[in-house]
XYZ file of N, CA and C in Angstrom:
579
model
N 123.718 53.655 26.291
C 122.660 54.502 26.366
C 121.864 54.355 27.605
N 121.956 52.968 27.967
C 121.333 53.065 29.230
C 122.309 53.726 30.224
N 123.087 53.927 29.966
C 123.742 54.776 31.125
C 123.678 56.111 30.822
N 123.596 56.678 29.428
C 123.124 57.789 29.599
C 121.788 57.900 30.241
N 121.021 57.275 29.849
C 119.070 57.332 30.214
C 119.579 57.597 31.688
N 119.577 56.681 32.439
C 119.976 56.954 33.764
C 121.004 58.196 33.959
N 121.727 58.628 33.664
C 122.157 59.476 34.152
C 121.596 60.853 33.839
N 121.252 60.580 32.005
C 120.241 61.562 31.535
C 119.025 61.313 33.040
N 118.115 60.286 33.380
C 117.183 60.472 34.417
C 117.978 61.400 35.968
N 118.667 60.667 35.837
C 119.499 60.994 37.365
C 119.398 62.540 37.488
N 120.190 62.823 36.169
C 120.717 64.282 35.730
C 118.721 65.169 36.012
N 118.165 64.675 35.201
C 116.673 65.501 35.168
C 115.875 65.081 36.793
N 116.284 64.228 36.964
C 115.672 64.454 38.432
C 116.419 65.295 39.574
N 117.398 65.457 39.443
C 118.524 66.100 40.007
C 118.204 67.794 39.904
N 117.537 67.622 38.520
C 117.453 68.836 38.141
C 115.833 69.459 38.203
N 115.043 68.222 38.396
C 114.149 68.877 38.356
C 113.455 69.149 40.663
N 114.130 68.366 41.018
C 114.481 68.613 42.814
C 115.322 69.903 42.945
N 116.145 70.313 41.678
C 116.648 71.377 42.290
C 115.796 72.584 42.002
N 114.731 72.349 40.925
C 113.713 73.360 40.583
C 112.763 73.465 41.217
N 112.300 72.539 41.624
C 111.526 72.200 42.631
C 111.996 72.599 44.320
N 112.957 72.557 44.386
C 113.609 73.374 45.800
C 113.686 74.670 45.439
N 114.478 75.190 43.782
C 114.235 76.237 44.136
C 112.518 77.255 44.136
N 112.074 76.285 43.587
C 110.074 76.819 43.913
C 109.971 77.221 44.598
N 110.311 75.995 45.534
C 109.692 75.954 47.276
C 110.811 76.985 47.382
N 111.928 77.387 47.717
C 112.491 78.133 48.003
C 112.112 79.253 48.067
N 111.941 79.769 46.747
C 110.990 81.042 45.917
C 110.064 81.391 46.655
N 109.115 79.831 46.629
C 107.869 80.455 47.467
C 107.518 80.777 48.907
N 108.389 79.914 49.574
C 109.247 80.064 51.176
C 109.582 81.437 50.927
N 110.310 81.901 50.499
C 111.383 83.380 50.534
C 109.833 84.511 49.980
N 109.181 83.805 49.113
C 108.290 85.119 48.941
C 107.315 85.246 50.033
N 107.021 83.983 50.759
C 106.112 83.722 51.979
C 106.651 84.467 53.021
N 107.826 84.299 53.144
C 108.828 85.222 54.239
C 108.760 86.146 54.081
N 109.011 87.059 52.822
C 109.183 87.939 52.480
C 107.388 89.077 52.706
N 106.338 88.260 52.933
C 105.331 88.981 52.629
C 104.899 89.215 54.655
N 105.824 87.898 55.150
C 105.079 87.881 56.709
C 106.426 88.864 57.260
N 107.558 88.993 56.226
C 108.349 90.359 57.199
C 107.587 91.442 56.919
N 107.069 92.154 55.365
C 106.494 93.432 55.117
C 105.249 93.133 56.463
N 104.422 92.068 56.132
C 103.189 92.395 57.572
C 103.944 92.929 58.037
N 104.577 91.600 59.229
C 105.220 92.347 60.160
C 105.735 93.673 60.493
N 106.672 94.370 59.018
C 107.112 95.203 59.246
C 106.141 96.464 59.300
N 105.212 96.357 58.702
C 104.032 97.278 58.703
C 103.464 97.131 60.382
N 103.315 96.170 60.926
C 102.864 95.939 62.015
C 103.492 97.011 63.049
N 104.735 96.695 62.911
C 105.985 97.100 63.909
C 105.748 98.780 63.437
N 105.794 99.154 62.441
C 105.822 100.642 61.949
C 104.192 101.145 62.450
N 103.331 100.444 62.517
C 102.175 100.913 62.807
C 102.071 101.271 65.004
N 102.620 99.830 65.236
C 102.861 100.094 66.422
C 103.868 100.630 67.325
N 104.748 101.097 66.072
C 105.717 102.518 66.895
C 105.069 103.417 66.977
N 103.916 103.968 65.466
C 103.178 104.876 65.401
C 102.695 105.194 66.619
N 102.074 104.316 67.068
C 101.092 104.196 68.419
C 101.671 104.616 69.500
N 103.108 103.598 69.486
C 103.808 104.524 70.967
C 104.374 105.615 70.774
N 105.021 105.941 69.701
C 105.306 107.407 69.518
C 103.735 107.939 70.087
N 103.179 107.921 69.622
C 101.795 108.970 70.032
C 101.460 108.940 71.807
N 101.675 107.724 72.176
C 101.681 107.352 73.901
C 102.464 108.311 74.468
N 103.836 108.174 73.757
C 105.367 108.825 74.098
C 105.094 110.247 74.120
N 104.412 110.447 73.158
C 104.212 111.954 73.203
C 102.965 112.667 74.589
N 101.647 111.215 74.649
C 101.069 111.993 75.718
C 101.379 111.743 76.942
N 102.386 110.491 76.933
C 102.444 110.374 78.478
C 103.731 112.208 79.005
N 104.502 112.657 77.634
C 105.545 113.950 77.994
C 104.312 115.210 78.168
N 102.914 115.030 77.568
C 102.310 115.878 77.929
C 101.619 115.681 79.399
N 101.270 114.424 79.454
C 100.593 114.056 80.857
C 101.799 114.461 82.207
N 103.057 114.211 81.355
C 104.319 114.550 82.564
C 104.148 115.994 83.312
N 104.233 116.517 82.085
C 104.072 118.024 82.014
C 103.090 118.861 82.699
N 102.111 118.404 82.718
C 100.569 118.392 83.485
C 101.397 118.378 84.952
N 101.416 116.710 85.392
C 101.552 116.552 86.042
C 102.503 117.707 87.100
N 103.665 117.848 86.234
C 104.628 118.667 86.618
C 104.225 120.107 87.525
N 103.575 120.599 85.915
C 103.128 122.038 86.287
C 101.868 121.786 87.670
N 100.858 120.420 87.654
C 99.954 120.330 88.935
C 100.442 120.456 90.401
N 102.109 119.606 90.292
C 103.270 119.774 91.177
C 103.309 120.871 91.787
N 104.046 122.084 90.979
C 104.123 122.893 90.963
C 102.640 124.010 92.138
N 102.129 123.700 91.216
C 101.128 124.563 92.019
C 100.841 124.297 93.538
N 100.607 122.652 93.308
C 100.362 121.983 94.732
C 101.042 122.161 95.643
N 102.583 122.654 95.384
C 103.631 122.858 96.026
C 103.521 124.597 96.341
N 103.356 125.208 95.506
C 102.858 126.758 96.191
C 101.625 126.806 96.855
N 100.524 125.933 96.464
C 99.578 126.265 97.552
C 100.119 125.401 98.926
N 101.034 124.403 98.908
C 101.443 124.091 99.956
C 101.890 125.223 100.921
N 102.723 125.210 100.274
C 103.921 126.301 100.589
C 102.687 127.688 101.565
N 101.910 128.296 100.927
C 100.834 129.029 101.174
C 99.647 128.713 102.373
N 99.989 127.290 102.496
C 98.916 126.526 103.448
C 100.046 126.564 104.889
N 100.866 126.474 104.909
C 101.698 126.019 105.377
C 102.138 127.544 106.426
N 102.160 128.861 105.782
C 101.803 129.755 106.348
C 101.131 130.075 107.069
N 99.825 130.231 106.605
C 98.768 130.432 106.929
C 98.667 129.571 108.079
N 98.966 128.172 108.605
C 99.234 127.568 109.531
C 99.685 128.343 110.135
N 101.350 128.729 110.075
C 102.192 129.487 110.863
C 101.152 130.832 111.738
N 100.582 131.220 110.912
C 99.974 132.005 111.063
C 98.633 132.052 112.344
N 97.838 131.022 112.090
C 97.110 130.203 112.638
C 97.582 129.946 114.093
N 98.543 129.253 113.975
C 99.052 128.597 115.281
C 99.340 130.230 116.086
N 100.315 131.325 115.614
C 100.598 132.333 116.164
C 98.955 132.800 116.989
N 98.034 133.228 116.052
C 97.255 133.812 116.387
C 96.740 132.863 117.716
N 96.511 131.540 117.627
C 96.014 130.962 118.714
C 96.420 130.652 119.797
N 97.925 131.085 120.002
C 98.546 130.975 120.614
C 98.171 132.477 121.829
N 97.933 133.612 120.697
C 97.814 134.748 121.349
C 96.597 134.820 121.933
N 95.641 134.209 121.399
C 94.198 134.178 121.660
C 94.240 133.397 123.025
N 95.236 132.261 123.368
C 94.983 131.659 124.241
C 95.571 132.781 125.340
N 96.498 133.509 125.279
C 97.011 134.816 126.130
C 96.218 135.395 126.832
N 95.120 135.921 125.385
C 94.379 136.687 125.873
C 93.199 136.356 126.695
N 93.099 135.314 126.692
C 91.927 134.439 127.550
C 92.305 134.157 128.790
N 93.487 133.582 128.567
C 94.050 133.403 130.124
C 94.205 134.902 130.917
N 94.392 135.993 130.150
C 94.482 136.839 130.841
C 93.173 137.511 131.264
N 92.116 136.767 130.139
C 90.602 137.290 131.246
C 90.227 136.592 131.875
N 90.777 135.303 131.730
C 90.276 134.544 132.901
C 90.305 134.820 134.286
N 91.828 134.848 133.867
C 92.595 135.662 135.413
C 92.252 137.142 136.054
N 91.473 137.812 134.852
C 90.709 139.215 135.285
C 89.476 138.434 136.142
N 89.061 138.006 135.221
C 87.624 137.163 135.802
C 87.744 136.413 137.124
N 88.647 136.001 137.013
C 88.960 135.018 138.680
C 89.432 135.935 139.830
N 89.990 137.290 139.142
C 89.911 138.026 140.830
C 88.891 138.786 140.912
N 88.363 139.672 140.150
C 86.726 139.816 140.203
C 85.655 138.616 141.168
N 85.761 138.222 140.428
C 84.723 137.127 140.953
C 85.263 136.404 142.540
N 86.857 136.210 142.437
C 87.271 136.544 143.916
C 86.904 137.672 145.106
N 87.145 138.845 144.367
C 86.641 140.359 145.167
C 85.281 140.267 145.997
N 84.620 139.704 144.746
C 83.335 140.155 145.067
C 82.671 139.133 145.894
N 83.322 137.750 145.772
C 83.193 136.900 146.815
C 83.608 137.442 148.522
N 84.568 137.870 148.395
C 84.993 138.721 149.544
C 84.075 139.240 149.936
N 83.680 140.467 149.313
C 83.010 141.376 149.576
C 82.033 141.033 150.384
N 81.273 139.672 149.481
C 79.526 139.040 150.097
C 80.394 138.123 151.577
N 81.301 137.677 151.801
C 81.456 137.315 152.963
C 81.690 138.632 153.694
N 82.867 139.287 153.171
C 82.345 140.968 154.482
C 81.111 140.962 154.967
N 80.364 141.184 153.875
C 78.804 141.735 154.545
C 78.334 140.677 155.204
N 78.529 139.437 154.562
C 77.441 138.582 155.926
C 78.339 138.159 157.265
N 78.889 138.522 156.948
C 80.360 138.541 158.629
C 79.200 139.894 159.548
N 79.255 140.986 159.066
C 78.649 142.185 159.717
C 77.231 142.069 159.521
N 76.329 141.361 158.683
C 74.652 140.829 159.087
C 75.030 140.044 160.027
N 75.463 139.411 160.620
C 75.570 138.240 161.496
C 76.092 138.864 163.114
N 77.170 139.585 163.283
C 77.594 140.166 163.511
C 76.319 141.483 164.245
N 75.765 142.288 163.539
C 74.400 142.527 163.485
C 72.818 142.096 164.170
N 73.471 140.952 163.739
C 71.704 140.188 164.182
C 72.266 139.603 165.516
N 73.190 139.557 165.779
C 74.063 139.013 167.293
C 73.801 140.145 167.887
N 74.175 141.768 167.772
C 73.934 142.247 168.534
C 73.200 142.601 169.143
N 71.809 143.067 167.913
C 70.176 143.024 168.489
C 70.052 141.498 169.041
N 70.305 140.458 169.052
C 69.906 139.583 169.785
C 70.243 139.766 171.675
N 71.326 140.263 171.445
C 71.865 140.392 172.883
C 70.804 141.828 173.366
N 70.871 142.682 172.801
C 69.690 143.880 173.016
C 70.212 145.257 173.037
N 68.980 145.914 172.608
C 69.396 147.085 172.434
C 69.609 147.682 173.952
N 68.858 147.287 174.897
C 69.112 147.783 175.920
C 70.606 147.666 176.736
N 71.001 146.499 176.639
C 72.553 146.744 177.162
C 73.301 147.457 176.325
N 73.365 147.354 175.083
C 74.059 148.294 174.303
C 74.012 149.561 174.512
N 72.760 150.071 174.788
C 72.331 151.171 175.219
C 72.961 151.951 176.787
N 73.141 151.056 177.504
C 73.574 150.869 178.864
C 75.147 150.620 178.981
N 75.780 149.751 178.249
C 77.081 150.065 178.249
C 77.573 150.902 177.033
N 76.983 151.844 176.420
C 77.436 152.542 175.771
C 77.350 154.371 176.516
N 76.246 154.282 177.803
C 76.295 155.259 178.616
C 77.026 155.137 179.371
N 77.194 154.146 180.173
C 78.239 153.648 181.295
C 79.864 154.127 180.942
N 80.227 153.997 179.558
C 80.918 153.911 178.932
C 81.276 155.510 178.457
N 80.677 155.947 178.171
C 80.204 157.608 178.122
C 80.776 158.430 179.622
N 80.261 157.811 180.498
C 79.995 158.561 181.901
C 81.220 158.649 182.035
N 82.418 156.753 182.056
C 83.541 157.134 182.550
C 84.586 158.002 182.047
N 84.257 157.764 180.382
C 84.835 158.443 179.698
C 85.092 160.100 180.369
N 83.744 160.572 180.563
C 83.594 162.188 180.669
C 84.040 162.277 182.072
N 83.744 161.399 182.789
C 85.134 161.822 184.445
C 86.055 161.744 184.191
N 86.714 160.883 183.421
C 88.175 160.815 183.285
C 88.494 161.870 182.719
N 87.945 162.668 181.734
C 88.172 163.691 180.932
C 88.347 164.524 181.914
N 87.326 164.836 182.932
C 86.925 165.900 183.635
C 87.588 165.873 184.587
N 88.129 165.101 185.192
C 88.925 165.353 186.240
C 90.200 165.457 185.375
N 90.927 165.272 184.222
C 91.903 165.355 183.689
C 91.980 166.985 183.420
N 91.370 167.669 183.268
C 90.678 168.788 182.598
C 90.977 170.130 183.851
N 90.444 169.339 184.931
C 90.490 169.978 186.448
C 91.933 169.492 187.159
N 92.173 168.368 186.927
C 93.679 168.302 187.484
C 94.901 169.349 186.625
N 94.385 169.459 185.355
C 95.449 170.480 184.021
C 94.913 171.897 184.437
N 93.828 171.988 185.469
C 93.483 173.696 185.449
C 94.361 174.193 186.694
N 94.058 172.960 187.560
C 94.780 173.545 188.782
C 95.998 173.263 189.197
N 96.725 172.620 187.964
C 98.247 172.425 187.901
C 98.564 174.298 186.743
N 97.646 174.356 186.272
C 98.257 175.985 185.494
C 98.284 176.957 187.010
N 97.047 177.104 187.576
C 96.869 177.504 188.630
C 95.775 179.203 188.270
N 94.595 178.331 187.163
C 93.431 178.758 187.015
C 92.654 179.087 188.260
N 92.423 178.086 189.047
C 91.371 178.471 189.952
C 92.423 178.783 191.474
N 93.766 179.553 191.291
C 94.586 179.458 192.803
C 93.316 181.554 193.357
N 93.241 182.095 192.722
C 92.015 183.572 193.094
C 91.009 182.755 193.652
N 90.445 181.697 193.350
C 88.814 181.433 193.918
C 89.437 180.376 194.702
N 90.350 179.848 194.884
C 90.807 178.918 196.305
C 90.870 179.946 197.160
N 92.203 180.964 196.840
C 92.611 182.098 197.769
C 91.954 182.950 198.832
N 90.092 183.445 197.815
C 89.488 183.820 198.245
C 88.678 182.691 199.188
N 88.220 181.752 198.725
C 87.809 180.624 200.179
C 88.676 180.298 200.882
N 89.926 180.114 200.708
C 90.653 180.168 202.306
C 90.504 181.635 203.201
N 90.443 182.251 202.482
C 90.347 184.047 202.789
C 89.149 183.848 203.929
N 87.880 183.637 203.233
C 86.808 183.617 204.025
C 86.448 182.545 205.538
N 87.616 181.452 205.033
C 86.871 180.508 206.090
C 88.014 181.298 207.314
N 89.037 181.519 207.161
C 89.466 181.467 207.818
C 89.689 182.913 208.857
N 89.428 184.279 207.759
C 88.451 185.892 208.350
C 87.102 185.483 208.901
N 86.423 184.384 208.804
C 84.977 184.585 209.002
C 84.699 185.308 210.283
N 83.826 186.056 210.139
C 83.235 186.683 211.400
C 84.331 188.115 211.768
N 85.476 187.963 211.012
C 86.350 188.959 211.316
C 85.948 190.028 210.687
N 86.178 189.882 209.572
C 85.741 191.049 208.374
C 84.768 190.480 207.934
N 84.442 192.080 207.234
C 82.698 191.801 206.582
C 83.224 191.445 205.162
N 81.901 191.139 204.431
C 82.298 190.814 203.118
C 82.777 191.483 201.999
N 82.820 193.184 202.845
C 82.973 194.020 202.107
C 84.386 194.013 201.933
N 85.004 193.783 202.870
C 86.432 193.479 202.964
C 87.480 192.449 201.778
N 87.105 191.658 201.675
C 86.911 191.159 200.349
C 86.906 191.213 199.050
N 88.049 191.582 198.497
C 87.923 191.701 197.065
C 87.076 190.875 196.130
N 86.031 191.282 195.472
C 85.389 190.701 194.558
C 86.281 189.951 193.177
N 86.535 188.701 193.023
C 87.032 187.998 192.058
C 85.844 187.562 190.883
N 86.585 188.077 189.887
C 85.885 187.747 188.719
C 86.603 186.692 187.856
N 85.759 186.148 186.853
C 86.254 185.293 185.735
C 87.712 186.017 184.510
N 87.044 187.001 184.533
C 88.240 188.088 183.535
C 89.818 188.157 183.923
N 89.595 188.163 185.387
C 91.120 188.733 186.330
C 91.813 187.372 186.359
């Protein structure tokens, strides 16, 4: 019997470690069992969350997208309008240079012009300095020879036609009848004949 007792003990301690493990077991596995549901509630709560992220970051995309979009046509639109810009200033600069260049011979001309005139004030005030009286004097002098040269040109062309050969004719006539015949003798020469 003592070997039953003992083994009867052996047997009940055997048995009561295995009840006792399975407790702890039990209560381990229900302990586990309560920190997976947390957990799993945890995990289901914080998909919740990123699902909801997930969803605004596809709306924030979207935003973004369509902001793209626009930014890219008003680019696109800016970007013209440049084109545009640059053309026009390009022409503007044309047209400037081309008044400049109006403006620079104008303003050349008329520079001219004011040196003409003070070339001839100067010019001017030189001559009254020298005087009116020689001017006066070689502008008669100047006159006189003129009108002999004319005049004997005038008289050398009359008596190369042979205008005055009647009023020579008649003074050789006379000097050389003088005293012979009277004057009646003499044909009267006129300007007409």
């Amino acid at each position: 019997m003592k070997i039953f007792k003992t083994r009867y003990v052996i047997g009940f301690l055997l048995f009561s470690s295995v009840c006792c493990a399975q407790q702890d077991t039990e209560v381990k596995i229900n302990k586990n069992e309560i920190d997976i549901k947390t957990k799993y509630e945890q995990l289901e709560k914080h998909y919740k969350s990123l699902e909801t992220q997930l969803k605004n970051l596809h709306q924030s995309i979207n935003a973004i997208q369509a902001n793209n979009t626009e930014i890219a046509n008003h680019t696109s639109g800016l970007a013209i309008d440049l084109v545009n810009n640059r053309k026009n200033i390009s022409q503007n600069k044309q047209d400037i240079q081309l008044n400049v260049s109006q403006n620079s011979w104008g303003s050349f001309l008329l520079a001219c012009v004011a040196v003409i005139v003070t070339v001839l004030g100067v010019g001017i005030a030189l001559l009254a300095f020298w005087g009116y009286r020689n001017i006066k004097t070689a502008s008669v002098d100047a006159s006189v020879k003129d009108s002999i040269m004319q005049s004997e040109a005038a008289l050398t062309l009359a008596i190369e036609n042979g205008d005055f050969n009647n009023v020579i004719n008649s003074a050789v006539e006379r000097a050389v009848y003088r005293g012979i015949l009277s004057t009646e003798d003499f044909p009267d020469y006129s300007e007409d004949t």
